[in-house]
CSV table of C-alpha atoms in Angstrom, one decimal:
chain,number,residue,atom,x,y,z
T,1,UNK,CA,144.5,-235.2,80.1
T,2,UNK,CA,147.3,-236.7,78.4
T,3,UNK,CA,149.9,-239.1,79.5
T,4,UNK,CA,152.7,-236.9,79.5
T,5,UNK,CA,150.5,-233.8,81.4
T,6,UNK,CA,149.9,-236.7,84.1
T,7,UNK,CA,153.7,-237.5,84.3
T,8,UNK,CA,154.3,-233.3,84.8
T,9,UNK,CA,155.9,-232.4,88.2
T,10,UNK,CA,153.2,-230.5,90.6
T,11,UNK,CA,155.6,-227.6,91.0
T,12,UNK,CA,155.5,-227.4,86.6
T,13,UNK,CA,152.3,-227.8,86.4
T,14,UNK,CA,151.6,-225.1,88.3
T,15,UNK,CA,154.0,-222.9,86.6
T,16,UNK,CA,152.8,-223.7,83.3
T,17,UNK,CA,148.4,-222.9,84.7
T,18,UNK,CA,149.8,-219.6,85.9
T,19,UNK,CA,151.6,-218.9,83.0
T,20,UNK,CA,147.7,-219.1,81.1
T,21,UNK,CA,146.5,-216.9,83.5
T,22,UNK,CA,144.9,-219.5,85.5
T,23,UNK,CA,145.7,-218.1,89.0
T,24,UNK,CA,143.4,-219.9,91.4
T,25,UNK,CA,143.9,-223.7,89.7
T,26,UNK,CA,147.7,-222.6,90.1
T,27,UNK,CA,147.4,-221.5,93.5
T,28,UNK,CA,145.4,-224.6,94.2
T,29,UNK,CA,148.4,-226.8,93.5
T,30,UNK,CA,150.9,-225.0,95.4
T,31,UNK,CA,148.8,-224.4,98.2
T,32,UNK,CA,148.6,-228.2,98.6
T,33,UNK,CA,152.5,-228.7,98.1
T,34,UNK,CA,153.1,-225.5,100.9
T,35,UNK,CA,151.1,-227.3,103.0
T,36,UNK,CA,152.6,-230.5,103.5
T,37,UNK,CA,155.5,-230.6,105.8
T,38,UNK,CA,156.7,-233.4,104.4
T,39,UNK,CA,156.9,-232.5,100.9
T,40,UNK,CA,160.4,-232.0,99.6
T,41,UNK,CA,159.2,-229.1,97.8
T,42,UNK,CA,157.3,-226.9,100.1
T,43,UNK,CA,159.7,-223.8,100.7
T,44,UNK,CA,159.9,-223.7,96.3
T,45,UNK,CA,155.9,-223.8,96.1
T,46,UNK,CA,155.3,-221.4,99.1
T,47,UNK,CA,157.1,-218.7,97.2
T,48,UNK,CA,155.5,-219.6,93.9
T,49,UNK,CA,152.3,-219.2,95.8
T,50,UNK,CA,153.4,-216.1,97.4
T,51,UNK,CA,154.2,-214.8,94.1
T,52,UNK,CA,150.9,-215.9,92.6
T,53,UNK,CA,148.3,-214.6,95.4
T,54,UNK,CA,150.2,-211.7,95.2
T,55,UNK,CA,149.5,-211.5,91.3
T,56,UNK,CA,145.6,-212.5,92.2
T,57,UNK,CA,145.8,-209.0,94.6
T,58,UNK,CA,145.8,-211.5,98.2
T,59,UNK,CA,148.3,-209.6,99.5
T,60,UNK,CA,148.2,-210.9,103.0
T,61,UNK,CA,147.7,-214.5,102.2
T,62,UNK,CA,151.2,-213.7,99.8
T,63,UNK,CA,152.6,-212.9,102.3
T,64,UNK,CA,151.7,-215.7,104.9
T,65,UNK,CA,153.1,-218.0,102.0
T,66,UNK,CA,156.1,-216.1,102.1
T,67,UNK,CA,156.6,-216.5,105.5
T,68,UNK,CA,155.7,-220.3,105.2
T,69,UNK,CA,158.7,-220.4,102.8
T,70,UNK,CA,161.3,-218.3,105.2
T,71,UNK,CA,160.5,-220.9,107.8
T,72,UNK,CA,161.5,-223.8,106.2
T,73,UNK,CA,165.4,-221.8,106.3
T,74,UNK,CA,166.4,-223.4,102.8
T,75,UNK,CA,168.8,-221.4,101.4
T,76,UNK,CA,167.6,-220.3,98.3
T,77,UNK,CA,164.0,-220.1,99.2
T,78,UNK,CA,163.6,-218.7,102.1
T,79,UNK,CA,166.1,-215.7,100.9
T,80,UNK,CA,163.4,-215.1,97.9
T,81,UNK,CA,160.7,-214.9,100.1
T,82,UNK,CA,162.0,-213.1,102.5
T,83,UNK,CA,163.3,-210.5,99.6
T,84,UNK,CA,159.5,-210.8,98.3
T,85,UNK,CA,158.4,-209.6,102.0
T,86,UNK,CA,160.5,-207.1,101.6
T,87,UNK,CA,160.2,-205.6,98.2
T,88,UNK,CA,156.1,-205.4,99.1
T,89,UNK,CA,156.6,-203.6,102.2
T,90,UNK,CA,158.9,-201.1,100.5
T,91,UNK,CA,156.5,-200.5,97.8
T,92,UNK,CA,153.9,-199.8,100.6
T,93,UNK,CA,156.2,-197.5,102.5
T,94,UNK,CA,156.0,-199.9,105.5
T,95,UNK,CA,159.9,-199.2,106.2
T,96,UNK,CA,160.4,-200.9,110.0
T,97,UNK,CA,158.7,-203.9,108.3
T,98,UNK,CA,161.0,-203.8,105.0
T,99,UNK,CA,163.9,-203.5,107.3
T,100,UNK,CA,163.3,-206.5,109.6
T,101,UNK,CA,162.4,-208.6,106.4
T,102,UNK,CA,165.8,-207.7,104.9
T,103,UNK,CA,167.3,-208.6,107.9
T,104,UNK,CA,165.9,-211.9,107.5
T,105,UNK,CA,167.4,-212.5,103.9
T,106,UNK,CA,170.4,-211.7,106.5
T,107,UNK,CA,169.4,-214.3,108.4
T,108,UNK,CA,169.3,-216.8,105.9
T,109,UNK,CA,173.2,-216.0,105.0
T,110,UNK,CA,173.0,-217.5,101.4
T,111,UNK,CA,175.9,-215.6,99.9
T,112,UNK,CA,174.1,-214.2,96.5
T,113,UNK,CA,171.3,-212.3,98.5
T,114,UNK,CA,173.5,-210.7,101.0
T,115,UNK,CA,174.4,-207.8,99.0
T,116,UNK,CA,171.2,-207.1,97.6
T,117,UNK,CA,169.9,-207.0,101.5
T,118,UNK,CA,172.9,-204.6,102.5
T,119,UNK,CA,172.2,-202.2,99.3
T,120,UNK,CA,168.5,-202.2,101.0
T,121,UNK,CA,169.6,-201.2,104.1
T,122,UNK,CA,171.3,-198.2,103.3
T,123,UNK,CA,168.3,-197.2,100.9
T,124,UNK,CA,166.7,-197.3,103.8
T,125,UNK,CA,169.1,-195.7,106.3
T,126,UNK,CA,169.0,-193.2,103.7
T,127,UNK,CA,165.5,-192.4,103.9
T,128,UNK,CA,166.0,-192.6,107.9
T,129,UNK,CA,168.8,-189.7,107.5
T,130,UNK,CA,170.8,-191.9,109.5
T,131,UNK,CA,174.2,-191.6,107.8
T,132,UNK,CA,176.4,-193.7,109.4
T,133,UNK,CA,174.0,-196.7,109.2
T,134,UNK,CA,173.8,-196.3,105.5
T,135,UNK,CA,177.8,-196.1,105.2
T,136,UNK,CA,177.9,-199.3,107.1
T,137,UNK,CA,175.7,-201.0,105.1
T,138,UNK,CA,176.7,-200.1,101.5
T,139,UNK,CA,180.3,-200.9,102.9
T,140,UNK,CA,178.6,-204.7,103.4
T,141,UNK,CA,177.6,-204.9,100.3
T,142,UNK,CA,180.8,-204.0,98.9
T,143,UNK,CA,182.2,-206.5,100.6
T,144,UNK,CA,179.4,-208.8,100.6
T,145,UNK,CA,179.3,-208.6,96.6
T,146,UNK,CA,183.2,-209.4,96.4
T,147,UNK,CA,182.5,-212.4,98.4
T,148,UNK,CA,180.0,-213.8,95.9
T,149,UNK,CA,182.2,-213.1,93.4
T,150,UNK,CA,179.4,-210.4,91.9
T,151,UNK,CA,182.0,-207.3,90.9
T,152,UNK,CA,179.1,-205.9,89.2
T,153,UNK,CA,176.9,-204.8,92.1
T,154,UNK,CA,180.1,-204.7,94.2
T,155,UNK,CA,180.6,-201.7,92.1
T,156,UNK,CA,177.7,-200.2,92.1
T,157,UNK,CA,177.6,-200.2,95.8
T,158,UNK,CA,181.2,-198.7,96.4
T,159,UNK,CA,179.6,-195.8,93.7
T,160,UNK,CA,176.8,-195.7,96.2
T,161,UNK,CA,178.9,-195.2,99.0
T,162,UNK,CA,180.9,-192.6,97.0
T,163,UNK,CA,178.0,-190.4,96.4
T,164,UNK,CA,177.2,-190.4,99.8
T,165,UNK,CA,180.1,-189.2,100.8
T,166,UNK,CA,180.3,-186.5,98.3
T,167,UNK,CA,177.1,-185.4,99.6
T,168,UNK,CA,178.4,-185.2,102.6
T,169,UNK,CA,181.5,-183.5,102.3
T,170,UNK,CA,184.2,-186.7,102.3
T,171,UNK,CA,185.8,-186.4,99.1
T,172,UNK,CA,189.1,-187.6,100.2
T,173,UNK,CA,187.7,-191.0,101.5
T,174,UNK,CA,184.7,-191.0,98.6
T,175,UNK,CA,188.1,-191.3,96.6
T,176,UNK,CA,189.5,-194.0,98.3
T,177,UNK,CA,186.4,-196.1,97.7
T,178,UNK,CA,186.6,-195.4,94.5
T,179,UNK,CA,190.0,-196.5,93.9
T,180,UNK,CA,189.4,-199.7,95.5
T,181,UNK,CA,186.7,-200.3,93.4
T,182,UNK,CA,189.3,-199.9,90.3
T,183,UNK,CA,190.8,-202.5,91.2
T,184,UNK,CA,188.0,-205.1,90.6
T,185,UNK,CA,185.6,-203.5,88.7
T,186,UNK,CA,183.9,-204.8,85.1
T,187,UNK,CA,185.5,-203.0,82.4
T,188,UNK,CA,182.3,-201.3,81.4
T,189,UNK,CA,181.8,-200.0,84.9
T,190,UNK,CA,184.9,-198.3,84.9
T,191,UNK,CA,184.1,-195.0,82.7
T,192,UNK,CA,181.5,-194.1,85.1
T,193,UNK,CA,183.9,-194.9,88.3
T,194,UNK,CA,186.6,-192.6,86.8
T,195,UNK,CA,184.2,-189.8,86.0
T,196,UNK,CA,183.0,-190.2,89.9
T,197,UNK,CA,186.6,-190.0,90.8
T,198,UNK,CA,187.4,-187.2,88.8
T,199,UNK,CA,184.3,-185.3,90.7
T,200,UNK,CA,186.4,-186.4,94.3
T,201,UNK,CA,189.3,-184.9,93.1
T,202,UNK,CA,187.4,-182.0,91.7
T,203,UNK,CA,186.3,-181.4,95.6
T,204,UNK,CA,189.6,-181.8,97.2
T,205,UNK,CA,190.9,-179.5,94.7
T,206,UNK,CA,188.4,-176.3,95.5
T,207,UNK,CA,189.0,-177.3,99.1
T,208,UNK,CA,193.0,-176.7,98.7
T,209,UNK,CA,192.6,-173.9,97.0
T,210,UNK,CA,190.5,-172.3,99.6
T,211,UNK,CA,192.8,-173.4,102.3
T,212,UNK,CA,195.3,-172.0,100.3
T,213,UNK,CA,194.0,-168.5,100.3
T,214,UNK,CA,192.6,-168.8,104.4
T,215,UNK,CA,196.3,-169.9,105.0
T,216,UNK,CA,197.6,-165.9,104.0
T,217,UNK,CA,200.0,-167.3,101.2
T,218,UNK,CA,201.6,-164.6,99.3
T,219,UNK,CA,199.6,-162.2,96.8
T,220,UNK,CA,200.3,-163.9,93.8
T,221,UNK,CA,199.5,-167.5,94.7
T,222,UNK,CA,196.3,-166.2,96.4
T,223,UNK,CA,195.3,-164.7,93.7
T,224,UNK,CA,196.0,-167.9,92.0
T,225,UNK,CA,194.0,-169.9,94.0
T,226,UNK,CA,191.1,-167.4,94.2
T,227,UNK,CA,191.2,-167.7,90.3
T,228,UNK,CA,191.4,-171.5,90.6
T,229,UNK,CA,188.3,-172.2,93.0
T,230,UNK,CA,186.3,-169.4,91.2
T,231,UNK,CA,186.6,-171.3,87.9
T,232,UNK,CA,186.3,-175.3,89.2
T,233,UNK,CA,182.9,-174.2,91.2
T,234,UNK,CA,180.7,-173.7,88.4
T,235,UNK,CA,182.2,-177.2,87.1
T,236,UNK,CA,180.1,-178.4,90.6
T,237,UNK,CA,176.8,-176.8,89.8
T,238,UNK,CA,178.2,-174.0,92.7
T,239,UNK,CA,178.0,-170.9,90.5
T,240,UNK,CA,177.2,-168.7,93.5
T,241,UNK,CA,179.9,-169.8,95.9
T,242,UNK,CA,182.4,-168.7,92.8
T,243,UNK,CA,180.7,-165.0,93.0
T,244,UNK,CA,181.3,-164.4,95.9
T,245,UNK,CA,185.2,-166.1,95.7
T,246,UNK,CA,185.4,-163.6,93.1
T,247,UNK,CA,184.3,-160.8,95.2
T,248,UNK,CA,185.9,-161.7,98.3
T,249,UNK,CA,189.8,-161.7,95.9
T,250,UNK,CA,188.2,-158.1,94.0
T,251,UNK,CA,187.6,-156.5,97.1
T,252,UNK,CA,190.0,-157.4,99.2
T,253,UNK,CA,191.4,-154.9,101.7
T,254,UNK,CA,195.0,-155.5,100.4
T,255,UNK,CA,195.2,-153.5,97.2
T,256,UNK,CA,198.4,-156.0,95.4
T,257,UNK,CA,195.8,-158.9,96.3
T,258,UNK,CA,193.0,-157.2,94.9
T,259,UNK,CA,195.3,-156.1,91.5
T,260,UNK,CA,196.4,-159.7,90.6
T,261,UNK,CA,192.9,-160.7,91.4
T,262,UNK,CA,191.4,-158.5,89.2
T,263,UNK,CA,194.0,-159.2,86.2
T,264,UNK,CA,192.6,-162.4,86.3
T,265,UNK,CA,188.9,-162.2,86.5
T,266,UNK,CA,189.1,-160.0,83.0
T,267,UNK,CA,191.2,-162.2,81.5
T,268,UNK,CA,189.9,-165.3,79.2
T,269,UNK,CA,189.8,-168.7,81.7
C-alpha cells in the first residue's frame, strides 16, 4: 500500500473499493465508522453502508444502517437515509411503511428533501384513493419547493395538483394552480403548463356551454352552445358525450331548437 492510499480518508476509501466492485471490504470500512458513536462521520458512512448492503442484496441489514444514519438527526444524512427507507419500501409495495419513512425525511426538516417527501405523499394518497390527502400534500410541495428555491419541481408539483383536479372535475381551481405556477416557473416548463391550462379552460368552457343550454336560453344561442360543447368534446377524448349532445339538440321536442341545431350539425365545424 502506498503512501498516499494510507493518507486516504476511510469514508474514500471505501468509496473508491466499492466503486471496484469490492462490496464486503467496502462494507467492512463503513461498518466500522457506523459503528462508532464517536466518530464524526458515522451518519455519512451508515448511509454509504446502507447503500452498499443494499447493492450486496442485505436488504435488512441496509436498512438497519439506514436507520443508524436517521438517528444521528444530521441534516443531510439522516434525510437520505430516511429517503433510502423509503424508496425500498415503495419498490416493495410496503406503503404504511414508505409513508412513515417519508414522514421521517419530514422529521428531519432539511429544506431540499421536503418537497420530494410531500410529492411522495400524494403518490401515495393517490394510490390510497384518498383525495384530499393527496391535494394537501402536493400543495406542500408546492410550497415546500418555492421555499428551497427549487422552481423546477415546484412546478412539476402544482402540474401534479392540476391533473388531479382535472380528474376530478375542478377545472376552475386546476386553473388557478396553474396560473400561480406561471408566475415562477422555468422557462422550459412553461409550454407544457400553458398546454395544461388550455385543457382547464377547455373544461370550463364545455361546462358553460352546457349550463348554457340547461339554463332554457333562447333557440339560437342553444343551438349555439349545443354546437359548441358537441365540437370541444371530442377535443377531450369524450366523443360519446358529444353524440348524444348532438342528439339531445336534433331531437329536441321544440321544432325552432331542433332546426338551428340541425343547420349546424350538417354544416362544416
Amino acid at each position: 500500500m502506498t503512501s498516499s492510499e494510507l493518507e486516504t480518508p476511510p469514508l474514500d476509501t471505501a468509496r473508491l473499493l466499492a466503486e471496484r466492485g469490492d462490496l464486503d471490504a467496502a462494507a467492512a470500512i463503513l461498518g466500522e465508522l457506523a459503528a462508532d458513536p464517536e466518530q464524526p462521520d458515522r451518519a455519512q458512512a451508515a448511509v454509504g453502508l446502507a447503500v452498499v448492503l443494499e447493492q450486496r442484496g442485505d436488504m435488512e441489514a441496509a436498512r438497519a444502517a439506514a436507520r443508524t444514519a436517521l438517528a444521528t438527526g444530521h441534516p443531510e444524512y439522516a434525510a437520505q437515509a430516511a429517503c433510502h427507507l423509503a424508496q425500498g419500501f415503495e419498490r416493495e409495495g410496503r406503503a404504511d411503511q414508505a409513508r412513515a419513512a417519508w414522514q421521517a425525511v419530514l422529521g428531519v426538516g432539511t429544506a431540499a428533501y421536503l418537497p420530494l417527501a410531500h410529492l411522495a405523499l400524494a403518490r401515495l394518497a393517490v394510490g390510497a384513493d384518498d383525495l384530499g390527502e393527496a391535494e394537501k400534500e402536493l400543495r406542500a410541495a408546492v410550497r415546500t419547493g418555492m421555499d428551497a428555491g427549487d422552481d423546477r419541481i415546484g412546478s412539476h408539483a402544482a402540474q401534479r395538483l392540476a391533473d388531479l383536479m382535472l380528474e376530478h372535475g375542478e377545472p376552475g381551481a386546476a386553473a388557478e394552480v396553474l396560473l400561480d405556477a406561471l408566475e415562477f416557473a422555468p422557462e422550459d416548463e412553461v409550454p407544457g403548463l400553458r398546454v395544461q391550462l388550455g385543457i382547464a379552460h377547455l373544461e370550463l368552457a364545455c361546462a358553460e356551454f352546457a349550463e348554457s343550454v340547461e339554463g332554457g336560453a333562447d333557440a339560437p344561442t342553444s343551438a349555439l352552445a349545443i354546437e359548441l360543447l358537441a365540437r370541444t368534446l371530442p377535443l377531450r377524448g369524450r366523443g360519446e358525450d358529444a353524440d348524444r349532445v348532438w342528439s339531445y339538440g336534433l331531437e329536441h321536442e321544440d321544432e325552432t331548437l331542433a332546426a338551428e341545431v340541425r343547420l349546424r350539425y350538417h354544416r362544416e365545424a
